[in-house]
Coordinates of C-alpha atoms in Angstrom, one line a residue:
M1 CA -8.6 -45.8 -23.7
K2 CA -12.4 -45.9 -22.6
S3 CA -11.3 -46.2 -19.0
L4 CA -8.8 -43.3 -19.1
K5 CA -11.5 -41.1 -20.6
F6 CA -14.0 -41.9 -17.8
I7 CA -11.2 -41.2 -15.2
V8 CA -10.6 -37.6 -17.0
L9 CA -14.4 -37.2 -17.0
L10 CA -14.7 -38.3 -13.4
I11 CA -12.1 -35.9 -12.1
G12 CA -13.7 -33.0 -14.0
L13 CA -17.0 -33.7 -11.9
I14 CA -15.3 -33.8 -8.6
P15 CA -15.8 -30.4 -7.1
G16 CA -12.6 -30.5 -5.2
F17 CA -10.8 -30.7 -8.2
N18 CA -12.3 -27.9 -9.9
G19 CA -12.0 -25.8 -7.0
M20 CA -8.0 -26.6 -6.9
A21 CA -7.5 -25.6 -10.6
Q22 CA -9.2 -22.2 -10.0
N23 CA -7.0 -21.2 -7.1
F24 CA -4.3 -18.6 -7.9
M25 CA -2.0 -15.9 -6.2
L26 CA -4.0 -12.6 -6.5
K27 CA -1.5 -9.8 -6.5
G28 CA -2.8 -6.1 -5.9
V29 CA -2.5 -2.6 -4.8
V30 CA -4.5 -0.6 -2.3
I31 CA -4.7 3.3 -3.3
E32 CA -6.6 6.3 -1.6
K33 CA -9.1 7.4 -4.0
G34 CA -8.4 11.1 -4.9
S35 CA -4.9 11.5 -3.5
N36 CA -3.7 8.2 -5.2
V37 CA -1.6 7.8 -2.2
R38 CA -0.7 4.0 -2.0
V39 CA -2.1 2.6 1.4
A40 CA 0.3 0.5 3.6
L41 CA -0.9 -1.8 6.3
A42 CA -4.2 -2.1 4.8
E43 CA -5.9 -5.5 5.7
I44 CA -7.0 -7.8 2.9
T45 CA -9.5 -10.8 3.9
N46 CA -10.9 -13.5 1.6
L47 CA -14.2 -13.9 3.1
N48 CA -14.4 -17.1 1.3
N49 CA -11.5 -19.2 2.5
K50 CA -10.8 -16.9 5.2
M51 CA -7.3 -16.2 4.4
G52 CA -5.8 -12.7 5.0
A53 CA -2.9 -10.4 3.7
T54 CA -1.6 -7.0 4.7
S55 CA -0.3 -4.2 2.0
N56 CA 3.2 -3.6 2.4
E57 CA 4.8 -0.1 2.5
I58 CA 4.0 0.7 -1.1
G59 CA 0.7 -0.7 -1.2
L60 CA 1.1 -4.0 -2.6
F61 CA -0.2 -7.4 -1.5
Q62 CA -0.9 -10.9 -2.7
L63 CA -3.6 -13.2 -1.5
N64 CA -4.7 -16.8 -2.3
A65 CA -7.9 -16.8 -4.3
R66 CA -10.2 -17.7 -7.0
V67 CA -12.5 -16.2 -9.5
G68 CA -15.9 -15.3 -7.5
D69 CA -14.2 -15.0 -4.1
T70 CA -15.5 -11.8 -2.2
L71 CA -12.5 -9.7 -0.4
L72 CA -12.9 -7.5 2.3
V73 CA -10.3 -4.3 2.3
K74 CA -9.8 -2.5 5.6
K75 CA -7.7 0.3 6.6
R76 CA -8.2 2.9 9.7
N77 CA -9.7 6.2 8.8
L78 CA -10.5 4.7 5.4
T79 CA -14.0 3.4 4.4
D80 CA -14.0 -0.6 4.2
Q81 CA -14.4 -2.1 0.8
K82 CA -15.8 -5.1 -0.5
L83 CA -15.2 -6.4 -3.9
V84 CA -15.5 -9.6 -6.0
V85 CA -12.6 -11.3 -7.7
K86 CA -13.7 -11.4 -11.5
T87 CA -10.4 -12.4 -13.1
D88 CA -7.0 -13.4 -12.2
D89 CA -5.5 -10.2 -13.4
D90 CA -3.5 -7.7 -10.9
L91 CA -6.3 -5.8 -8.9
V92 CA -6.3 -2.2 -8.0
V93 CA -8.4 -1.4 -5.0
Y94 CA -9.5 2.3 -4.3
L95 CA -10.3 3.1 -0.7
V96 CA -12.3 6.2 0.2
R97 CA -11.3 8.4 3.0
G98 CA -14.1 7.9 5.7
S99 CA -15.9 11.3 7.0
T100 CA -16.7 9.8 10.2
M101 CA -14.6 7.8 12.7
L102 CA -15.1 6.7 16.2
E103 CA -12.2 8.9 17.5
E104 CA -12.9 12.2 18.0
V105 CA -10.5 13.3 15.4
T106 CA -11.1 15.7 12.6
V107 CA -9.4 14.3 9.3
K108 CA -11.6 16.2 6.7
G109 CA -9.6 18.5 4.8
Q110 CA -6.3 17.4 6.0
T111 CA -3.4 16.0 4.2
K112 CA -1.6 12.7 4.8
K113 CA 1.3 14.4 6.2
Q114 CA -0.9 16.6 8.3
E115 CA -2.5 13.6 9.9
M116 CA 0.7 12.0 10.4
E117 CA 2.2 15.0 12.2
D118 CA -0.8 14.9 14.5
I119 CA -0.3 11.4 15.3
K120 CA 3.4 12.2 16.2
R121 CA 2.1 15.0 18.3
D122 CA -0.3 12.7 20.3
F123 CA 2.8 10.2 21.0
K124 CA 4.6 13.1 22.5
N125 CA 1.7 14.2 24.5
S126 CA 1.6 10.8 25.8
G127 CA 5.0 11.0 27.2
S128 CA 7.3 9.7 24.3
F129 CA 9.4 12.9 23.6
Y130 CA 12.0 11.3 21.9
A131 CA 10.0 8.8 19.6
G132 CA 11.9 6.1 21.2
K133 CA 15.3 7.0 20.4
P134 CA 16.6 8.9 23.6
P135 CA 19.8 10.8 23.3
L136 CA 22.7 9.3 25.6
I137 CA 23.1 12.6 27.2
L138 CA 20.0 11.7 29.5
L139 CA 22.3 9.3 31.3
N140 CA 24.4 12.0 32.4
P141 CA 23.7 12.0 36.4
F142 CA 24.3 15.8 36.3
G143 CA 21.2 17.3 34.6
G144 CA 20.3 14.1 32.7
S145 CA 17.2 12.0 33.4
P146 CA 18.4 8.2 33.3
L147 CA 14.6 7.2 34.2
T148 CA 13.5 8.9 30.8
F149 CA 16.3 7.3 28.8
F150 CA 15.2 4.0 29.7
Y151 CA 11.4 4.7 29.5
E152 CA 12.2 5.7 26.1
L153 CA 13.9 2.4 25.4
F154 CA 11.8 0.1 26.7
G155 CA 8.3 1.6 27.2
K156 CA 5.3 0.8 25.4
T157 CA 4.3 4.1 24.0
P158 CA 8.0 5.0 22.9
T159 CA 8.1 1.5 21.3
R160 CA 5.1 2.2 19.3
A161 CA 6.4 5.7 18.6
R162 CA 9.4 4.0 16.9
K163 CA 7.2 1.7 14.9
F164 CA 5.3 4.7 13.8
N165 CA 8.4 6.8 12.9
R166 CA 9.8 3.9 10.4
Y167 CA 6.2 3.8 8.8
Y168 CA 6.3 7.7 8.7
K169 CA 9.4 8.1 6.9
K170 CA 8.3 5.4 4.3
E171 CA 4.9 7.3 3.9
L172 CA 6.6 10.7 3.4
S173 CA 8.8 9.1 0.5
L174 CA 5.7 7.8 -1.1
I175 CA 4.0 11.2 -0.8
E176 CA 6.9 12.6 -2.6
I177 CA 6.8 10.1 -5.4
D178 CA 3.1 10.3 -5.8
K179 CA 3.6 14.2 -6.6
F180 CA 5.5 13.3 -9.8
F181 CA 3.8 9.8 -10.6
N182 CA 0.1 9.8 -10.3
K183 CA -2.8 8.8 -12.3
S184 CA -3.8 12.3 -13.3
L185 CA -0.4 13.1 -14.6
V186 CA -0.1 9.7 -16.6
T187 CA -3.6 10.3 -18.1
S188 CA -2.5 13.9 -19.2
Y189 CA 1.0 12.7 -20.8
T190 CA -0.3 9.3 -22.3
T191 CA -3.1 7.5 -24.1
L192 CA -3.4 4.8 -21.3
R193 CA -6.8 4.4 -19.8
G194 CA -8.7 1.6 -17.8
K195 CA -7.0 -1.5 -16.8
E196 CA -4.0 -0.7 -19.0
L197 CA -3.6 2.4 -16.8
D198 CA -4.1 0.8 -13.6
K199 CA -1.4 -2.1 -14.3
F200 CA 1.1 0.6 -15.7
L201 CA 0.7 2.8 -12.5
L202 CA 1.6 -0.6 -10.5
D203 CA 4.4 -2.0 -12.7
Y204 CA 6.3 1.1 -13.4
Y205 CA 5.9 3.0 -10.1
P206 CA 9.5 4.5 -9.4
S207 CA 11.6 3.8 -6.4
S208 CA 12.3 6.6 -3.6
S209 CA 15.7 6.7 -5.0
M210 CA 14.8 7.3 -8.3
A211 CA 12.4 10.1 -7.8
S212 CA 14.2 11.8 -4.8
N213 CA 15.9 14.8 -6.9
W214 CA 12.9 14.8 -9.6
N215 CA 11.5 18.0 -11.0
N216 CA 8.5 18.2 -13.3
Y217 CA 10.4 17.6 -16.5
D218 CA 12.1 14.5 -15.0
A219 CA 8.6 13.3 -14.0
V220 CA 7.0 13.7 -17.5
K221 CA 10.1 12.3 -19.3
Y222 CA 9.9 9.2 -17.2
I223 CA 6.4 8.7 -17.7
K224 CA 6.4 9.2 -21.4
E225 CA 9.4 6.7 -21.9
S226 CA 8.0 4.3 -19.5
A227 CA 4.5 4.5 -21.2
K228 CA 6.4 3.8 -24.7
Q229 CA 8.3 0.9 -23.3
Y230 CA 4.9 -0.6 -21.8
T231 CA 2.8 -0.2 -24.8
D232 CA 5.6 -1.6 -27.1
T233 CA 5.4 -4.7 -24.8
L234 CA 1.7 -4.7 -25.0
K235 CA 2.1 -4.9 -28.7
R236 CA 4.4 -7.6 -28.8
T237 CA 2.4 -9.6 -26.5
N238 CA -0.8 -9.1 -28.4

Protein backbone atom coordinates (compact mmCIF):
# COMPACT_ATOMS: atom_id res chain seq x y z
CA MET A 1 0.00 0.00 0.00
CA LYS A 2 2.85 2.36 0.87
CA SER A 3 4.55 1.61 -2.44
CA LEU A 4 1.32 2.44 -4.32
CA LYS A 5 1.06 5.80 -2.56
CA PHE A 6 4.69 6.48 -3.41
CA ILE A 7 4.07 5.75 -7.12
CA VAL A 8 1.02 8.05 -7.20
CA LEU A 9 3.03 10.80 -5.50
CA LEU A 10 5.91 10.30 -7.92
CA ILE A 11 3.61 10.58 -10.95
CA GLY A 12 2.20 13.81 -9.55
CA LEU A 13 5.68 15.27 -9.31
CA ILE A 14 6.64 14.47 -12.91
CA PRO A 15 6.08 17.62 -15.05
CA GLY A 16 5.14 15.64 -18.13
CA PHE A 17 2.21 13.97 -16.42
CA ASN A 18 0.94 17.26 -15.02
CA GLY A 19 1.16 18.88 -18.46
CA MET A 20 -0.74 16.02 -20.07
CA ALA A 21 -3.50 16.26 -17.50
CA GLN A 22 -3.98 19.93 -18.24
CA ASN A 23 -4.32 19.61 -22.01
CA PHE A 24 -7.82 20.08 -23.40
CA MET A 25 -9.56 20.94 -26.65
CA LEU A 26 -10.29 24.65 -26.48
CA LYS A 27 -13.39 25.73 -28.40
CA GLY A 28 -14.10 29.31 -29.37
CA VAL A 29 -15.48 31.83 -31.81
CA VAL A 30 -13.93 34.89 -33.47
CA ILE A 31 -16.11 38.00 -33.78
CA GLU A 32 -15.45 41.45 -35.21
CA LYS A 33 -15.92 43.93 -32.39
CA GLY A 34 -18.55 46.57 -33.03
CA SER A 35 -20.31 44.85 -35.91
CA ASN A 36 -20.58 41.49 -34.09
CA VAL A 37 -20.01 39.75 -37.42
CA ARG A 38 -18.42 36.34 -37.06
CA VAL A 39 -14.97 36.17 -38.62
CA ALA A 40 -14.22 33.30 -40.99
CA LEU A 41 -10.71 32.15 -41.90
CA ALA A 42 -9.03 33.77 -38.90
CA GLU A 43 -5.71 32.17 -37.98
CA ILE A 44 -5.38 31.04 -34.36
CA THR A 45 -1.93 29.96 -33.15
CA ASN A 46 -1.01 28.57 -29.75
CA LEU A 47 2.36 30.23 -29.13
CA ASN A 48 3.27 27.64 -26.50
CA ASN A 49 2.78 24.36 -28.37
CA LYS A 50 2.97 25.96 -31.86
CA MET A 51 -0.29 24.30 -32.92
CA GLY A 52 -2.67 26.25 -35.14
CA ALA A 53 -6.25 26.32 -36.34
CA THR A 54 -8.47 28.34 -38.67
CA SER A 55 -11.96 29.59 -37.88
CA ASN A 56 -14.68 28.10 -40.07
CA GLU A 57 -17.35 29.94 -42.07
CA ILE A 58 -19.26 30.90 -38.91
CA GLY A 59 -16.18 31.89 -36.93
CA LEU A 60 -15.85 28.73 -34.83
CA PHE A 61 -12.54 27.04 -34.07
CA GLN A 62 -11.03 24.44 -31.78
CA LEU A 63 -7.43 24.07 -30.72
CA ASN A 64 -5.40 21.95 -28.33
CA ALA A 65 -4.35 24.09 -25.37
CA ARG A 66 -3.95 24.28 -21.64
CA VAL A 67 -4.54 26.97 -19.05
CA GLY A 68 -1.81 29.59 -19.22
CA ASP A 69 -1.10 29.20 -22.94
CA THR A 70 -0.95 32.34 -25.10
CA LEU A 71 -2.96 32.49 -28.32
CA LEU A 72 -2.30 34.75 -31.29
CA VAL A 73 -5.36 35.45 -33.45
CA LYS A 74 -4.85 37.05 -36.86
CA LYS A 75 -7.11 38.07 -39.71
CA ARG A 76 -6.39 40.32 -42.66
CA ASN A 77 -7.70 43.89 -42.17
CA LEU A 78 -8.26 43.23 -38.45
CA THR A 79 -5.86 43.98 -35.61
CA ASP A 80 -3.96 40.96 -34.25
CA GLN A 81 -5.04 39.84 -30.80
CA LYS A 82 -2.95 38.09 -28.16
CA LEU A 83 -4.73 36.53 -25.22
CA VAL A 84 -4.02 34.08 -22.43
CA VAL A 85 -6.15 30.97 -21.89
CA LYS A 86 -7.45 31.39 -18.33
CA THR A 87 -10.01 28.57 -18.14
CA ASP A 88 -11.24 25.64 -20.20
CA ASP A 89 -14.51 27.47 -20.96
CA ASP A 90 -15.52 28.33 -24.53
CA LEU A 91 -13.57 31.36 -25.68
CA VAL A 92 -14.95 34.43 -27.45
CA VAL A 93 -12.28 36.44 -29.29
CA TYR A 94 -13.10 39.98 -30.42
CA LEU A 95 -10.97 41.46 -33.19
CA VAL A 96 -10.91 45.18 -33.92
CA ARG A 97 -10.85 46.48 -37.47
CA GLY A 98 -7.44 47.99 -38.19
CA SER A 99 -7.17 51.64 -39.18
CA THR A 100 -3.89 51.19 -41.08
CA MET A 101 -2.91 48.46 -43.53
CA LEU A 102 -0.03 47.72 -45.86
CA GLU A 103 -2.29 47.79 -48.91
CA GLU A 104 -3.53 51.16 -50.15
CA VAL A 105 -7.13 50.32 -49.38
CA THR A 106 -9.55 52.59 -47.60
CA VAL A 107 -11.54 50.47 -45.21
CA LYS A 108 -12.64 52.96 -42.60
CA GLY A 109 -16.35 53.63 -42.85
CA GLN A 110 -17.02 50.66 -45.11
CA THR A 111 -19.37 47.87 -44.23
CA LYS A 112 -18.18 44.31 -44.63
CA LYS A 113 -20.44 43.91 -47.64
CA GLN A 114 -18.95 46.97 -49.34
CA GLU A 115 -15.47 45.65 -48.67
CA MET A 116 -16.28 42.32 -50.29
CA GLU A 117 -17.81 44.09 -53.28
CA ASP A 118 -14.52 45.95 -53.70
CA ILE A 119 -12.65 42.64 -53.72
CA LYS A 120 -15.00 41.30 -56.39
CA ARG A 121 -14.32 44.37 -58.50
CA ASP A 122 -10.58 43.83 -58.03
CA PHE A 123 -10.91 40.31 -59.44
CA LYS A 124 -12.82 41.69 -62.43
CA ASN A 125 -10.20 44.37 -63.01
CA SER A 126 -7.55 41.64 -62.90
CA GLY A 127 -9.17 39.90 -65.85
CA SER A 128 -11.68 37.51 -64.25
CA PHE A 129 -14.95 38.77 -65.74
CA TYR A 130 -16.98 35.66 -64.89
CA ALA A 131 -15.55 34.88 -61.43
CA GLY A 132 -14.24 31.53 -62.67
CA LYS A 133 -17.63 30.39 -64.02
CA PRO A 134 -17.68 31.18 -67.74
CA PRO A 135 -20.90 30.72 -69.75
CA LEU A 136 -20.86 27.99 -72.40
CA ILE A 137 -21.69 30.54 -75.08
CA LEU A 138 -18.03 31.59 -74.97
CA LEU A 139 -17.21 28.31 -76.75
CA ASN A 140 -19.24 29.41 -79.75
CA PRO A 141 -16.75 29.89 -82.62
CA PHE A 142 -18.98 32.63 -84.02
CA GLY A 143 -18.74 35.58 -81.66
CA GLY A 144 -17.57 33.60 -78.65
CA SER A 145 -14.17 33.53 -76.98
CA PRO A 146 -12.86 30.01 -76.28
CA LEU A 147 -9.61 31.40 -74.86
CA THR A 148 -11.55 33.41 -72.29
CA PHE A 149 -13.62 30.33 -71.44
CA PHE A 150 -10.58 28.18 -70.69
CA TYR A 151 -8.79 31.01 -68.87
CA GLU A 152 -11.81 31.41 -66.60
CA LEU A 153 -11.79 27.67 -65.89
CA PHE A 154 -8.08 27.14 -65.30
CA GLY A 155 -6.44 30.54 -64.73
CA LYS A 156 -5.05 31.41 -61.28
CA THR A 157 -7.02 34.63 -60.85
CA PRO A 158 -10.40 33.06 -61.78
CA THR A 159 -9.64 30.14 -59.44
CA ARG A 160 -9.12 32.58 -56.58
CA ALA A 161 -12.28 34.40 -57.66
CA ARG A 162 -14.29 31.16 -57.44
CA LYS A 163 -13.02 30.50 -53.93
CA PHE A 164 -13.78 34.06 -52.90
CA ASN A 165 -17.31 33.82 -54.32
CA ARG A 166 -18.02 30.80 -52.13
CA TYR A 167 -16.73 32.72 -49.13
CA TYR A 168 -18.69 35.81 -50.24
CA LYS A 169 -22.00 33.93 -50.30
CA LYS A 170 -21.40 32.48 -46.83
CA GLU A 171 -20.45 35.88 -45.45
CA LEU A 172 -23.58 37.50 -46.90
CA SER A 173 -25.76 34.92 -45.19
CA LEU A 174 -23.95 35.57 -41.89
CA ILE A 175 -24.41 39.32 -42.31
CA GLU A 176 -28.15 38.76 -42.74
CA ILE A 177 -28.28 36.61 -39.61
CA ASP A 178 -26.32 39.18 -37.60
CA LYS A 179 -28.96 41.80 -38.39
CA PHE A 180 -31.40 39.82 -36.26
CA PHE A 181 -29.16 38.00 -33.80
CA ASN A 182 -26.44 40.10 -32.22
CA LYS A 183 -25.13 41.13 -28.83
CA SER A 184 -27.03 44.40 -28.77
CA LEU A 185 -30.41 42.81 -29.49
CA VAL A 186 -29.91 39.95 -27.06
CA THR A 187 -28.88 42.41 -24.34
CA SER A 188 -32.01 44.48 -25.01
CA TYR A 189 -34.45 41.58 -24.71
CA THR A 190 -32.79 39.35 -22.09
CA THR A 191 -31.01 39.65 -18.76
CA LEU A 192 -27.96 37.73 -20.01
CA ARG A 193 -24.62 39.41 -19.45
CA GLY A 194 -20.91 38.58 -19.43
CA LYS A 195 -19.86 34.97 -20.00
CA GLU A 196 -23.45 33.73 -20.01
CA LEU A 197 -24.27 36.15 -22.83
CA ASP A 198 -21.21 35.14 -24.84
CA LYS A 199 -22.00 31.45 -24.47
CA PHE A 200 -25.64 32.04 -25.43
CA LEU A 201 -24.58 33.86 -28.61
CA LEU A 202 -22.32 30.94 -29.44
CA ASP A 203 -24.71 28.09 -28.63
CA TYR A 204 -27.92 29.56 -30.05
CA TYR A 205 -26.62 31.18 -33.23
CA PRO A 206 -29.36 30.49 -35.81
CA SER A 207 -28.75 28.81 -39.15
CA SER A 208 -29.09 30.78 -42.38
CA SER A 209 -32.11 28.69 -43.40
CA MET A 210 -33.81 29.49 -40.09
CA ALA A 211 -33.23 33.25 -40.31
CA SER A 212 -33.65 33.72 -44.07
CA ASN A 213 -37.27 34.93 -43.83
CA TRP A 214 -37.14 36.57 -40.42
CA ASN A 215 -38.47 39.99 -39.57
CA ASN A 216 -37.86 41.85 -36.29
CA TYR A 217 -40.77 40.11 -34.59
CA ASP A 218 -39.44 36.66 -35.51
CA ALA A 219 -35.97 37.55 -34.27
CA VAL A 220 -37.16 38.87 -30.91
CA LYS A 221 -39.43 35.85 -30.46
CA TYR A 222 -36.51 33.49 -31.14
CA ILE A 223 -34.22 35.39 -28.78
CA LYS A 224 -36.72 35.39 -25.91
CA GLU A 225 -37.68 31.73 -26.29
CA SER A 226 -34.07 30.60 -26.67
CA ALA A 227 -32.94 32.70 -23.70
CA LYS A 228 -35.63 31.11 -21.52
CA GLN A 229 -34.53 27.65 -22.61
CA TYR A 230 -30.92 28.59 -21.94
CA THR A 231 -31.53 30.04 -18.47
CA ASP A 232 -33.72 27.06 -17.53
CA THR A 233 -30.84 24.78 -18.50
CA LEU A 234 -28.43 26.84 -16.38
CA LYS A 235 -30.75 26.55 -13.36
CA ARG A 236 -30.95 22.77 -13.70
CA THR A 237 -27.18 22.39 -13.96
CA ASN A 238 -26.36 24.74 -11.05
